[in-house]
Coordinates of C-alpha atoms in Angstrom, one line a residue:
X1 CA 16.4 -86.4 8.2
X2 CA 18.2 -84.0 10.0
X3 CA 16.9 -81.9 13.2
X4 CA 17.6 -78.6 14.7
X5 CA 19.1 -77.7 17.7
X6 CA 18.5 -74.4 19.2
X7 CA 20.0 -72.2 22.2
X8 CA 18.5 -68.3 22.9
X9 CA 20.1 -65.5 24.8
X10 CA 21.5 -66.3 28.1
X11 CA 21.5 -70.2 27.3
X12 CA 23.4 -69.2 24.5
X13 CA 26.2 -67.4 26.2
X14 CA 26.5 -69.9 28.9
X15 CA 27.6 -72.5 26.0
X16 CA 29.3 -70.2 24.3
X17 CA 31.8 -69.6 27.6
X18 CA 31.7 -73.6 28.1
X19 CA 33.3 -73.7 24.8
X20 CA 35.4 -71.3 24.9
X21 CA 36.8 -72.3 29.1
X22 CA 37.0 -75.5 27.9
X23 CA 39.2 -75.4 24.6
X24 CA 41.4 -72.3 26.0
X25 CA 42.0 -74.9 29.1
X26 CA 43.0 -77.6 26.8
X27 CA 45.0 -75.9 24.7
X28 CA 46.8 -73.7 26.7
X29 CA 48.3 -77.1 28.6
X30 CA 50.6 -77.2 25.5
X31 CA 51.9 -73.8 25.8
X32 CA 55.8 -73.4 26.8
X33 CA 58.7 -75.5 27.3
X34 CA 56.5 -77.4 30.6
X35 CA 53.9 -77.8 28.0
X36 CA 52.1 -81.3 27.3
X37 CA 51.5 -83.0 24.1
X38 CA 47.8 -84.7 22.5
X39 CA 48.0 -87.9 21.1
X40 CA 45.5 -87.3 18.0
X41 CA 44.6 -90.1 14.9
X42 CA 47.7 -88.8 13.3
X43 CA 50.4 -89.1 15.9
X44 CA 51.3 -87.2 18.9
X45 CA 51.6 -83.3 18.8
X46 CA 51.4 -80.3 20.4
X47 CA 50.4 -78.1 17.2
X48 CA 47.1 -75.8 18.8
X49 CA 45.2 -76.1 15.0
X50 CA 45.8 -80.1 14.9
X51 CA 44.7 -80.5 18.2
X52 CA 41.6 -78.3 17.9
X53 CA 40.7 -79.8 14.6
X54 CA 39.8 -83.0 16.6
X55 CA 37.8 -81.7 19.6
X56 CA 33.9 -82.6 19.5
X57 CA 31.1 -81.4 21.8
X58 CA 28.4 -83.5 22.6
X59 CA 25.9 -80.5 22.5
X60 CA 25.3 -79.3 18.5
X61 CA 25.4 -76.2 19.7
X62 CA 28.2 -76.1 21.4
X63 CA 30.3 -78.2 18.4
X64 CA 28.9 -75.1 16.2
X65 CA 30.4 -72.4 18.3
X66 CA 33.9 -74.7 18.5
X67 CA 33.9 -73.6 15.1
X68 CA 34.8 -69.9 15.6
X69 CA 38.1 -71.0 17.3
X70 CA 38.6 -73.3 14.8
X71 CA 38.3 -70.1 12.2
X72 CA 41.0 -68.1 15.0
X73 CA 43.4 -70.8 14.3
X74 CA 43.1 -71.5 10.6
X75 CA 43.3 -67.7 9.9
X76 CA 46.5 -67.4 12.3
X77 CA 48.3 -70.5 10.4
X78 CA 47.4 -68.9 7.1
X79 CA 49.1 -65.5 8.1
X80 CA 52.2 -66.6 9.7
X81 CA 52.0 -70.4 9.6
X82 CA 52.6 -70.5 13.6
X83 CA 51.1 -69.4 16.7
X84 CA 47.6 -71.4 16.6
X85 CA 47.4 -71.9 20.1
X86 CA 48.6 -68.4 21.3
X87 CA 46.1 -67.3 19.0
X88 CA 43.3 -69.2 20.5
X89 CA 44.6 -68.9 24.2
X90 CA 44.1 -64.9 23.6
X91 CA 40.3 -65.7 22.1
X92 CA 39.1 -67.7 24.7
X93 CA 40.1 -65.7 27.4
X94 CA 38.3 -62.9 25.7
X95 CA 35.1 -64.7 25.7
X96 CA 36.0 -65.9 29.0
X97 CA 36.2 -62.1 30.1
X98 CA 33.8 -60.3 27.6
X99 CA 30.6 -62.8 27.2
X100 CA 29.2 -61.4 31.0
X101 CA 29.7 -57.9 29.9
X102 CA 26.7 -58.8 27.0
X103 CA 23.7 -57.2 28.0
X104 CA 20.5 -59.2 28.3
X105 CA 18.0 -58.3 25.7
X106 CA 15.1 -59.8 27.8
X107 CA 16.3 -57.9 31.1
X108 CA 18.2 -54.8 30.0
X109 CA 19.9 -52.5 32.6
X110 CA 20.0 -49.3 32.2
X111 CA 23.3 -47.8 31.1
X112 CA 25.2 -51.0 30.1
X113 CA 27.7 -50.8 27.6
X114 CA 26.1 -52.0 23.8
X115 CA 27.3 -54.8 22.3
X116 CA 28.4 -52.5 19.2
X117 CA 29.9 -50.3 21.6
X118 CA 32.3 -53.4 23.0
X119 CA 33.2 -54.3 19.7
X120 CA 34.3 -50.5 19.0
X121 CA 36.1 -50.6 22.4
X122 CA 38.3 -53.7 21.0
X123 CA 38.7 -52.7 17.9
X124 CA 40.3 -49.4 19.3
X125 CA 42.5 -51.5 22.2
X126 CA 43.5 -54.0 19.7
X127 CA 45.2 -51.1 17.1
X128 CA 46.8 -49.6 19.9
X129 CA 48.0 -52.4 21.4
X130 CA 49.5 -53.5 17.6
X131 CA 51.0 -50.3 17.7
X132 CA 52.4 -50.8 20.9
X133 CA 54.2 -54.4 19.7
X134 CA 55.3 -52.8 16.5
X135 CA 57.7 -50.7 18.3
X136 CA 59.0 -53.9 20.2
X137 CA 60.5 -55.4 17.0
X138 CA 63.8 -56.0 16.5
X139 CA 64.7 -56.6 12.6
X140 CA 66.5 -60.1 12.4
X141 CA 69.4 -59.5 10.4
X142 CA 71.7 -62.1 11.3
X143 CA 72.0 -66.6 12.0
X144 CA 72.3 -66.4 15.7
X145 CA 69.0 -63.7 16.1
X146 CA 67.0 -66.3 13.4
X147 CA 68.1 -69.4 15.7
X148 CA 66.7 -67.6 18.8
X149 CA 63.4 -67.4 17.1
X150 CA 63.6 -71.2 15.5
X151 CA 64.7 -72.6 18.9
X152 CA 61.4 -71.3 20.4
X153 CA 59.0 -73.1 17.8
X154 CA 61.3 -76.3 17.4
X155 CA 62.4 -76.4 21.3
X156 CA 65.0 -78.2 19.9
X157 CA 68.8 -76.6 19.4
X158 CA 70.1 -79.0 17.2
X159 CA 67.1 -79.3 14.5
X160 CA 66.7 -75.3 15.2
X161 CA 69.7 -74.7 13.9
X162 CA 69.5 -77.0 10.7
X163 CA 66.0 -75.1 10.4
X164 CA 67.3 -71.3 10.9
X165 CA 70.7 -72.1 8.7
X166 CA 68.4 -73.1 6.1
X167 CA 65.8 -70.5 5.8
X168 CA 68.6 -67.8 6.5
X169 CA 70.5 -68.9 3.5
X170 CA 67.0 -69.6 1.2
X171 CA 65.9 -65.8 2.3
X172 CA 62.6 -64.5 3.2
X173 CA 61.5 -64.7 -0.4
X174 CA 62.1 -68.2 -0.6
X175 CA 59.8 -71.2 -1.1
X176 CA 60.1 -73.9 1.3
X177 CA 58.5 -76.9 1.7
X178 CA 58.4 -80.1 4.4
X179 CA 58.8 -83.7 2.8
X180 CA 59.2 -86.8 4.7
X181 CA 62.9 -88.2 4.9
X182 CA 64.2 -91.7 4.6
X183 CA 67.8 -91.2 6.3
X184 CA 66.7 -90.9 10.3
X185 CA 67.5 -87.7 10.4
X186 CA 67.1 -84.1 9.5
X187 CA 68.7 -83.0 6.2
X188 CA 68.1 -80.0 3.9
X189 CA 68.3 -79.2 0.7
X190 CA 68.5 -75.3 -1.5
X191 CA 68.0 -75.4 -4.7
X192 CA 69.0 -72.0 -6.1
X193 CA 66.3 -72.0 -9.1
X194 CA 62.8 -72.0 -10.0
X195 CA 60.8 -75.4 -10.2
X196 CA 58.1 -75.9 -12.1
X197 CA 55.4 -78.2 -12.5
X198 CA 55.9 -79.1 -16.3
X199 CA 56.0 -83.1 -16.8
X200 CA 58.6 -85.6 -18.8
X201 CA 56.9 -86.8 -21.4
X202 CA 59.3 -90.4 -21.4
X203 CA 61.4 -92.4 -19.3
X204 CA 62.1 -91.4 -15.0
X205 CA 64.8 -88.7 -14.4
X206 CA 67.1 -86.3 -16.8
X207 CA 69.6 -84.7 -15.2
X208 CA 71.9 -82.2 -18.0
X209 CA 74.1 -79.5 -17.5
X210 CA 74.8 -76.4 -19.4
X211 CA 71.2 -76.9 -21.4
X212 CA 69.8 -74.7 -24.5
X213 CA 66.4 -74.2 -23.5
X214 CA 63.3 -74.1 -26.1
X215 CA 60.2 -72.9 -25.0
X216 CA 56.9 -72.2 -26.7
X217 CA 52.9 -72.6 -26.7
X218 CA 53.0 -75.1 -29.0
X219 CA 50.7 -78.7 -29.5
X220 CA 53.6 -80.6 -31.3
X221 CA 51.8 -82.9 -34.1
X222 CA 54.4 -83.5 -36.3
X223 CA 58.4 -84.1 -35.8
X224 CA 58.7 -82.4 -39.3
X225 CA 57.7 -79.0 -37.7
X226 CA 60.9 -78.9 -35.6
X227 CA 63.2 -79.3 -38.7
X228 CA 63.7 -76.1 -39.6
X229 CA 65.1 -75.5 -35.8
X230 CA 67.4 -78.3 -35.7
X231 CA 69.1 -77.6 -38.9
X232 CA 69.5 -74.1 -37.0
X233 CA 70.9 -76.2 -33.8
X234 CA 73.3 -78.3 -35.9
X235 CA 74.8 -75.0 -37.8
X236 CA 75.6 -73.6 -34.7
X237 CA 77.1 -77.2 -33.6
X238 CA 79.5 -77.3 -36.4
X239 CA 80.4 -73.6 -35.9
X240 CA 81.0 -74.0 -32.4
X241 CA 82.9 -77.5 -32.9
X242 CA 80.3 -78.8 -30.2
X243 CA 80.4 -82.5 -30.1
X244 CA 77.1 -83.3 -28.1
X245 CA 74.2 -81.5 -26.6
X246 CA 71.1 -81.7 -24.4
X247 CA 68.4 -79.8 -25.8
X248 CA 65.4 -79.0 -23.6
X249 CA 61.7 -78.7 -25.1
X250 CA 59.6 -76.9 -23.6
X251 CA 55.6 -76.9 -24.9
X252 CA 52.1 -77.4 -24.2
X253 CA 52.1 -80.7 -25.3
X254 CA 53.3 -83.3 -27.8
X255 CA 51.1 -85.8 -29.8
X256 CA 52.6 -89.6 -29.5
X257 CA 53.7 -90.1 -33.0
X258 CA 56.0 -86.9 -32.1
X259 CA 57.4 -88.4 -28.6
X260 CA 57.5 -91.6 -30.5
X261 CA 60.0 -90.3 -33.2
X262 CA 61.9 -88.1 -30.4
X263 CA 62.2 -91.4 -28.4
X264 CA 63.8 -93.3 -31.6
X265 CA 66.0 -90.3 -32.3
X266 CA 67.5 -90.2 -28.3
X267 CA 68.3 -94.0 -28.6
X268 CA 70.3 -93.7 -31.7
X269 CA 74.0 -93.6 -30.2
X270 CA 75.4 -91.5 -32.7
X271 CA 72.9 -88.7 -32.4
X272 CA 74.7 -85.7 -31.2
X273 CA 71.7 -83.6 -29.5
X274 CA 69.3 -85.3 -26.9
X275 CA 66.0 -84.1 -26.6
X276 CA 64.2 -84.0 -23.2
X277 CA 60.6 -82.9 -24.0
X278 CA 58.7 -81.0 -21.2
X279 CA 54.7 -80.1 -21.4
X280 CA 52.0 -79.2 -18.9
X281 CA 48.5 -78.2 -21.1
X282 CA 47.2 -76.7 -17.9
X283 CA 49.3 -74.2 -16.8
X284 CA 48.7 -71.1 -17.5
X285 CA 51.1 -69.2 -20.6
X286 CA 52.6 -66.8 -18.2
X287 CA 54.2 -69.6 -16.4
X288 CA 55.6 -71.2 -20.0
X289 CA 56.9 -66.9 -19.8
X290 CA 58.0 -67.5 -16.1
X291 CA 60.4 -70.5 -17.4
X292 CA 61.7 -68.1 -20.7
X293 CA 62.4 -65.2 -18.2
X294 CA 64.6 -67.4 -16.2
X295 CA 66.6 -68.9 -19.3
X296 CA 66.7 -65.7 -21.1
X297 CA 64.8 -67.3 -23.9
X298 CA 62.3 -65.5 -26.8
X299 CA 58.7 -67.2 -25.5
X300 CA 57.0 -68.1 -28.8
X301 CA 53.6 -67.9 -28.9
X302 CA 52.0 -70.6 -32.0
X303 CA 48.3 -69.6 -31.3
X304 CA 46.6 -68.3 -34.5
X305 CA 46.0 -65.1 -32.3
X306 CA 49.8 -64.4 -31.9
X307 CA 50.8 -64.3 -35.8
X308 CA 54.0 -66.8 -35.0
X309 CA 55.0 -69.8 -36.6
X310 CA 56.9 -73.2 -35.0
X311 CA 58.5 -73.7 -38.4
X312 CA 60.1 -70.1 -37.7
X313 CA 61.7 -71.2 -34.7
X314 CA 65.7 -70.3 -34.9
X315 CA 68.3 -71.7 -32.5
X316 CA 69.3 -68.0 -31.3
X317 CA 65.5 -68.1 -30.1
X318 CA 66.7 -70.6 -27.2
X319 CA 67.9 -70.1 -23.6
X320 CA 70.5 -71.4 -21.2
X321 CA 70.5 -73.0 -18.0
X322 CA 73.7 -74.1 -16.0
X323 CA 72.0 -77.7 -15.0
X324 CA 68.5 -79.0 -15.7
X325 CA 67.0 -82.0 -13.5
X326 CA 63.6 -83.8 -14.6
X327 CA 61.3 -86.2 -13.0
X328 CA 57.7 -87.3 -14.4
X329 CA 56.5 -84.5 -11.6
X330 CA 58.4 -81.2 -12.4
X331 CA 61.7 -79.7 -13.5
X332 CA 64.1 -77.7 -12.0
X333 CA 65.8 -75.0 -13.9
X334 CA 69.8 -74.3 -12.2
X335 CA 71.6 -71.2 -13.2
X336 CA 69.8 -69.2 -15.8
X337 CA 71.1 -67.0 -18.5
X338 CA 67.8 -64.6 -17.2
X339 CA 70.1 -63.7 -13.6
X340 CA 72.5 -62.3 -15.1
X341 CA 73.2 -59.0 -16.0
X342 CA 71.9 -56.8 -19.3
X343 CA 74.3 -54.3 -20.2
X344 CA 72.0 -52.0 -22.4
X345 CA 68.9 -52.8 -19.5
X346 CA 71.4 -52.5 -16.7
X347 CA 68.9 -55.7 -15.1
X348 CA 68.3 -58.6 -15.5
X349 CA 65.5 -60.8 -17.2
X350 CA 64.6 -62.1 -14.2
X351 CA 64.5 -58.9 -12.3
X352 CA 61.8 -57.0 -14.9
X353 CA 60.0 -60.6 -14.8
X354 CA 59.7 -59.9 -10.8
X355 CA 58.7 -56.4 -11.5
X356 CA 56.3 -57.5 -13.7
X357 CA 54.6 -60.2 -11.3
X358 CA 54.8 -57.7 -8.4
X359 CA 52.5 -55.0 -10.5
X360 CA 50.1 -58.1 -11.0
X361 CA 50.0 -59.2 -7.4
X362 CA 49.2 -55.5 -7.0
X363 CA 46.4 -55.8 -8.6
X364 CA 45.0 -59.6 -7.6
X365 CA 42.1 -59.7 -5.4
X366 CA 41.7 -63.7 -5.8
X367 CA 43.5 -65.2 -2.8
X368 CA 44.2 -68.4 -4.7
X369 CA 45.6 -66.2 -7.5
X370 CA 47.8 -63.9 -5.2
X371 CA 48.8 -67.2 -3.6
X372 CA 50.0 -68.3 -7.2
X373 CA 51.8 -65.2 -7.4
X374 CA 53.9 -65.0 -4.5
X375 CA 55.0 -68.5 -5.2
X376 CA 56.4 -67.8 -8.6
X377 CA 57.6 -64.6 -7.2
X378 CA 59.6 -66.4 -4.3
X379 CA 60.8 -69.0 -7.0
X380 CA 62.8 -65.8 -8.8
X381 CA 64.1 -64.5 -5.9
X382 CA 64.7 -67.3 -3.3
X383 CA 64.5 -70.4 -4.8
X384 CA 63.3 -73.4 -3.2
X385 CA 64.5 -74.9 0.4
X386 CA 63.5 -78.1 1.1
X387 CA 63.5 -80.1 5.0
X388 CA 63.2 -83.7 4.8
X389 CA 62.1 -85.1 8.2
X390 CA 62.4 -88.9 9.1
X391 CA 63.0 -90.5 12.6
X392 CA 63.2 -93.6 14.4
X393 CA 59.3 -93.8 15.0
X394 CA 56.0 -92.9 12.9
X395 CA 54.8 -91.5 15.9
X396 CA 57.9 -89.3 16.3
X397 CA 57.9 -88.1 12.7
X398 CA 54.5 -87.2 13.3
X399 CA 55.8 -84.9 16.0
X400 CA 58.5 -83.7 14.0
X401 CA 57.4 -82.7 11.1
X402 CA 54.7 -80.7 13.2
X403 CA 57.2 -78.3 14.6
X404 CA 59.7 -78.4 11.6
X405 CA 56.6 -76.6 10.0
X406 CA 56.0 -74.0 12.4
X407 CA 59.7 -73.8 12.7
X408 CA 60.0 -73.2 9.2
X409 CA 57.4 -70.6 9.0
X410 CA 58.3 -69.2 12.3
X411 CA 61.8 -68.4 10.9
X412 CA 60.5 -67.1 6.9
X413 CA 58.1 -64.6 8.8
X414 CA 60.9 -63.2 11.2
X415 CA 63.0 -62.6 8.4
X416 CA 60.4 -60.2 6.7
X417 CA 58.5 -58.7 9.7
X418 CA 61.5 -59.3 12.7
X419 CA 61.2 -60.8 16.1
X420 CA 59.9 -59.7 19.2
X421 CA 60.3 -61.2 22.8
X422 CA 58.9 -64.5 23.1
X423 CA 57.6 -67.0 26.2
X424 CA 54.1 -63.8 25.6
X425 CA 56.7 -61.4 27.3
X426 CA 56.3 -59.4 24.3
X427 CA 52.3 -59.3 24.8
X428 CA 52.2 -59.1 28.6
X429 CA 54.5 -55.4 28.4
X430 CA 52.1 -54.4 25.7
X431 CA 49.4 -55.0 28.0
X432 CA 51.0 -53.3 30.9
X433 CA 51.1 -50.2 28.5
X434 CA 47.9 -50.6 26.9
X435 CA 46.1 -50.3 30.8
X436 CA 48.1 -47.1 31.4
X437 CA 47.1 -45.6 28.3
X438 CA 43.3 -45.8 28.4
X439 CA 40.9 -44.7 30.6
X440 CA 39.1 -46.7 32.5
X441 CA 39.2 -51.1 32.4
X442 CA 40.9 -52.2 29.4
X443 CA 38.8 -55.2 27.2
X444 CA 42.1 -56.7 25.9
X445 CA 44.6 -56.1 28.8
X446 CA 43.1 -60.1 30.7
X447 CA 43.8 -61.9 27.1
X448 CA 47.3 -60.3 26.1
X449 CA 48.7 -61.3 29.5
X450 CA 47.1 -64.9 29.1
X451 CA 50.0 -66.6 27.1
X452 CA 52.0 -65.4 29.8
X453 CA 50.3 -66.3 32.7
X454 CA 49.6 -69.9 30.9
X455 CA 53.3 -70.6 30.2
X456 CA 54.0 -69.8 34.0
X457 CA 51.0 -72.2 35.6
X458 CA 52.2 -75.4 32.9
X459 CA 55.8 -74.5 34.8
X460 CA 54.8 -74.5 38.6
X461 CA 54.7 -70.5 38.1
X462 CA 58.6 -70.0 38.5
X463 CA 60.3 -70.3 35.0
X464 CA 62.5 -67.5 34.0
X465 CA 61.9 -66.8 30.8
X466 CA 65.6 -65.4 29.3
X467 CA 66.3 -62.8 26.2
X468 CA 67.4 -65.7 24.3
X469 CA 63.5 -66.5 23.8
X470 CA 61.9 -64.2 20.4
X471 CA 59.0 -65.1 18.7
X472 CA 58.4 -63.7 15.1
X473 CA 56.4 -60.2 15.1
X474 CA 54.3 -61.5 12.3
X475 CA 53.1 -64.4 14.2
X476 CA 52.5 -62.4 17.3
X477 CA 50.2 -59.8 15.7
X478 CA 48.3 -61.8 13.4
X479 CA 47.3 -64.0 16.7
X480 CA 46.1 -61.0 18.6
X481 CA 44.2 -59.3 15.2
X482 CA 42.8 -63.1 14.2
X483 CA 41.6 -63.4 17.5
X484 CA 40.0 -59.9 17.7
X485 CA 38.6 -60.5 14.6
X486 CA 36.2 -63.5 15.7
X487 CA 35.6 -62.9 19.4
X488 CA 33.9 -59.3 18.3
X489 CA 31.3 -61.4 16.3
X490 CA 31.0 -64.3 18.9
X491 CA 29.8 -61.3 21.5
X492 CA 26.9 -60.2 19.1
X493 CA 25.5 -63.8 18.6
X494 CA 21.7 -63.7 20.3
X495 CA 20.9 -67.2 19.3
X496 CA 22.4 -71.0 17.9
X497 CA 21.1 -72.9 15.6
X498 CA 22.5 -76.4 15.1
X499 CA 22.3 -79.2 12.7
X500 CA 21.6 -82.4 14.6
X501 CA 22.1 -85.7 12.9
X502 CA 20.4 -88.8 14.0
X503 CA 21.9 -91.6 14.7
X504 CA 21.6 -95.4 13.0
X505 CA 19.0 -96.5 15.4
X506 CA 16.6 -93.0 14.9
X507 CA 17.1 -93.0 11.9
X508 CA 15.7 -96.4 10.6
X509 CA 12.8 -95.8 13.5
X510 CA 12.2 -93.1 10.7
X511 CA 11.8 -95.1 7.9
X512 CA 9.3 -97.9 9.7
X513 CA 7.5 -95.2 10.9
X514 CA 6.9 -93.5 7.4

């Protein structure tokens, strides 16, 4: 059974600075290029959300209030995917600075500042202080500026550059993702398409080049239904003196006496057109439209709702794609006839298929959804960019593959929002201006410089902190709003109340006793 665990006013606040001094003061140890590094389950990193997500307090209490820092960093690496522990560094200090300013409700003084009115004083200092970094940025518009901004997250040049080359040449649109490697080493990989995550219905790997594409919303029973569009396919074979061809299927899904007549038909060698048949019943028909966008192909809707046919499938109904590569996970589609130009539309397929997604996203409130969205979005206009990681030792790969990340996002979100100076240079000028423009003690001047000051103590206080170091603007600011955000709720709490669980030996007392 579990028990309760309770703190009240000023016992409350004392844990709540306990927590707070004693995960800035862990933290902030891995801050700069003097910073140290946790050995966690997982392997050995210096990555503020890993490290966080593994520190316990013996008091309930206490390991209840961790969880507000824990909601600063998860919120920062969902924003810009880097700057967790800047993030957190700022929010402690604030608690740190701000929890003694809490009046007592048991022994007001007269004249003390509100909670509410705190929170309104923050809220104010943080928007001008934003406002005050925004007019720091510098737009990053070409290799060397993105490598300034990689070499800060990675800390290494070499795999900073690989990094930066990469996301520079994928775009800020671009999807990227981190996969483990099998070389040693660091290698990339740009894949100037759109993936998606429609399945082979037989055999490992396809890989075809200049493909028609086929795609419908279609449960394929029989083989007979397709008859009517291969004898369409083999007309324009003969007209076109084309010798042999890869035909792509794409559908909801196929019934097994279907894939097992497609499967005898491919192994017959004199069979001029091989058909590779892609499904995925879950996804959604707009991605099946997605795939026909990209291919300029006529998406053919077979549900008794849209008043179409499969027996009136014509080959002219098809797409094109440049190359075609197929695992039993996904497919990637090279080179389609949807980016490139329409003379009467002056655009492209592709382009009115962003347009289109863009006025959804527009109107999508579900994060999951919006998050579905941008992803097909990037897919049209970046492609994909792939880092494989792999080194010498799990324990280093660990590491690695840690920083690649926040490299990775580091470098997408300078792209689109620019850079700003980095080593909290940036932050501690903004606070230096924030103090001169308000009256009286500023709330949020202590925690902007904190970053700063932090970096200097892990390096004996005399590192020189050059131009050559940017951090990315969107990572900067959504650290300072993130960590706004929480601390301005933290400073109302009057009370805790934990979840205690018994141990083994209390627990089976329990059950004797009852």
């Amino acid at each position: 059974m579990k028990k309760k665990e309770e703190s009240y006013g000023t016992e409350a606040r004392e844990k709540i600075l306990s927590v707070a001094a004693s995960i800035g003061n862990l933290l902030g140890k891995t801050l700069g290029p003097a910073g140290r590094n946790f050995f966690i389950p997982e392997g050995i990193t210096n990555d503020g959300k890993s490290i966080l997500s593994h520190i316990r307090f013996n008091d309930e209490c206490e390991d209840t209030i961790a969880l507000a820092f824990h909601e600063v960093a998860n919120r920062t690496d969902r924003d810009a995917g880097d700057g967790t522990t800047t993030a957190i560094v700022i929010a402690t200090e604030l608690v740190k600075d701000l929890i003694g300013k809490v009046p007592d409700l048991d022994a007001p003084i007269p004249g003390q500042q509100s909670v509410m009115e705190l929170s309104r004083q923050l809220e104010e200092e943080k928007n001008k202080a934003l406002a005050l970094l925004e007019k720091k940025i510098i737009p990053v518009t070409t290799l060397e500026q993105l490598e300034q901004v990689a070499f800060t997250a990675m800390e290494d040049k070499e795999i900073a550059k690989i990094v930066a080359d990469t996301i520079f040449k994928a775009g800020p649109n671009s999807f990227t993702a981190l996969e483990e490697g099998f070389s040693g080493k660091i290698e990339t990989n740009i894949q100037a398409g759109i993936e998606v995550p429609i399945k082979l219905n037989y055999g490992t790997n396809v890989t075809a080049a200049d493909c028609p594409v086929l795609v419908v919303n279609h449960l394929f029973e029989d083989y007979r239904e397709l008859m009517p569009f291969m004898q369409t396919l083999a007309n324009e074979m003969n007209q076109n003196k084309i010798q042999r061809m890869t035909l792509i299927l794409v559908a909801k899904k196929f019934s097994i006496p279907f894939m097992q007549k497609i499967s005898h038909y491919n192994q017959i060698p004199q069979n001029p057109v091989k058909i590779v048949c892609m499904s995925n019943d879950h996804l959604p028909d707009s991605v099946f439209e997605d795939v026909a966008a990209f291919v300029d192909a006529k998406y053919l809707d077979t549900h008794p709702k849209g008043g179409q046919k499969i027996t009136d499938v014509r080959f002219n109904n098809c797409g094109f794609c440049t190359k075609f590569v197929a695992t039993p996970k996904g497919a990637v589609f090279y080179g389609g006839k949807g980016t490139q130009l329409n003379p009467v539309q002056e655009t492209t397929r592709v382009q009115a298929r962003v347009l289109e997604l863009n006025a959804e996203l527009g109107k999508e409130t579900n994060l999951t959804n919006r998050k579905a969205l941008e992803r097909r979005i990037a897919e049209f206009q970046g492609g994909k960019a792939t880092v494989y990681v792999d080194a010498k030792t799990a324990a280093e790969k660990h590491y690695l593959k840690l920083k690649v990340e926040d490299c990775m996002n580091s470098c997408k979100s300078a792209l689109e929002g620019g850079m700003v100076k980095g080593g909290g240079v940036a932050l501690s000028e903004v606070a230096d201006e924030l103090s001169e423009s308000i009256t009286g003690d500023s709330l949020l001047e202590k925690s902007l410089l904190a970053p700063y000051n932090r970096i200097q103590q892990n390096a004996g206080g005399t590192l020189e902190i050059g131009p050559e170091v940017m951090d990315s603007y969107l990572c900067v600011k959504s650290g300072v709003e993130n960590a706004v955000s929480v601390v301005k709720v933290v400073l109302s709490l009057e009370g805790i109340i934990a979840d205690s669980v018994p141990s083994m030996v209390e627990s089976l007392k329990e059950v004797v006793n009852n």
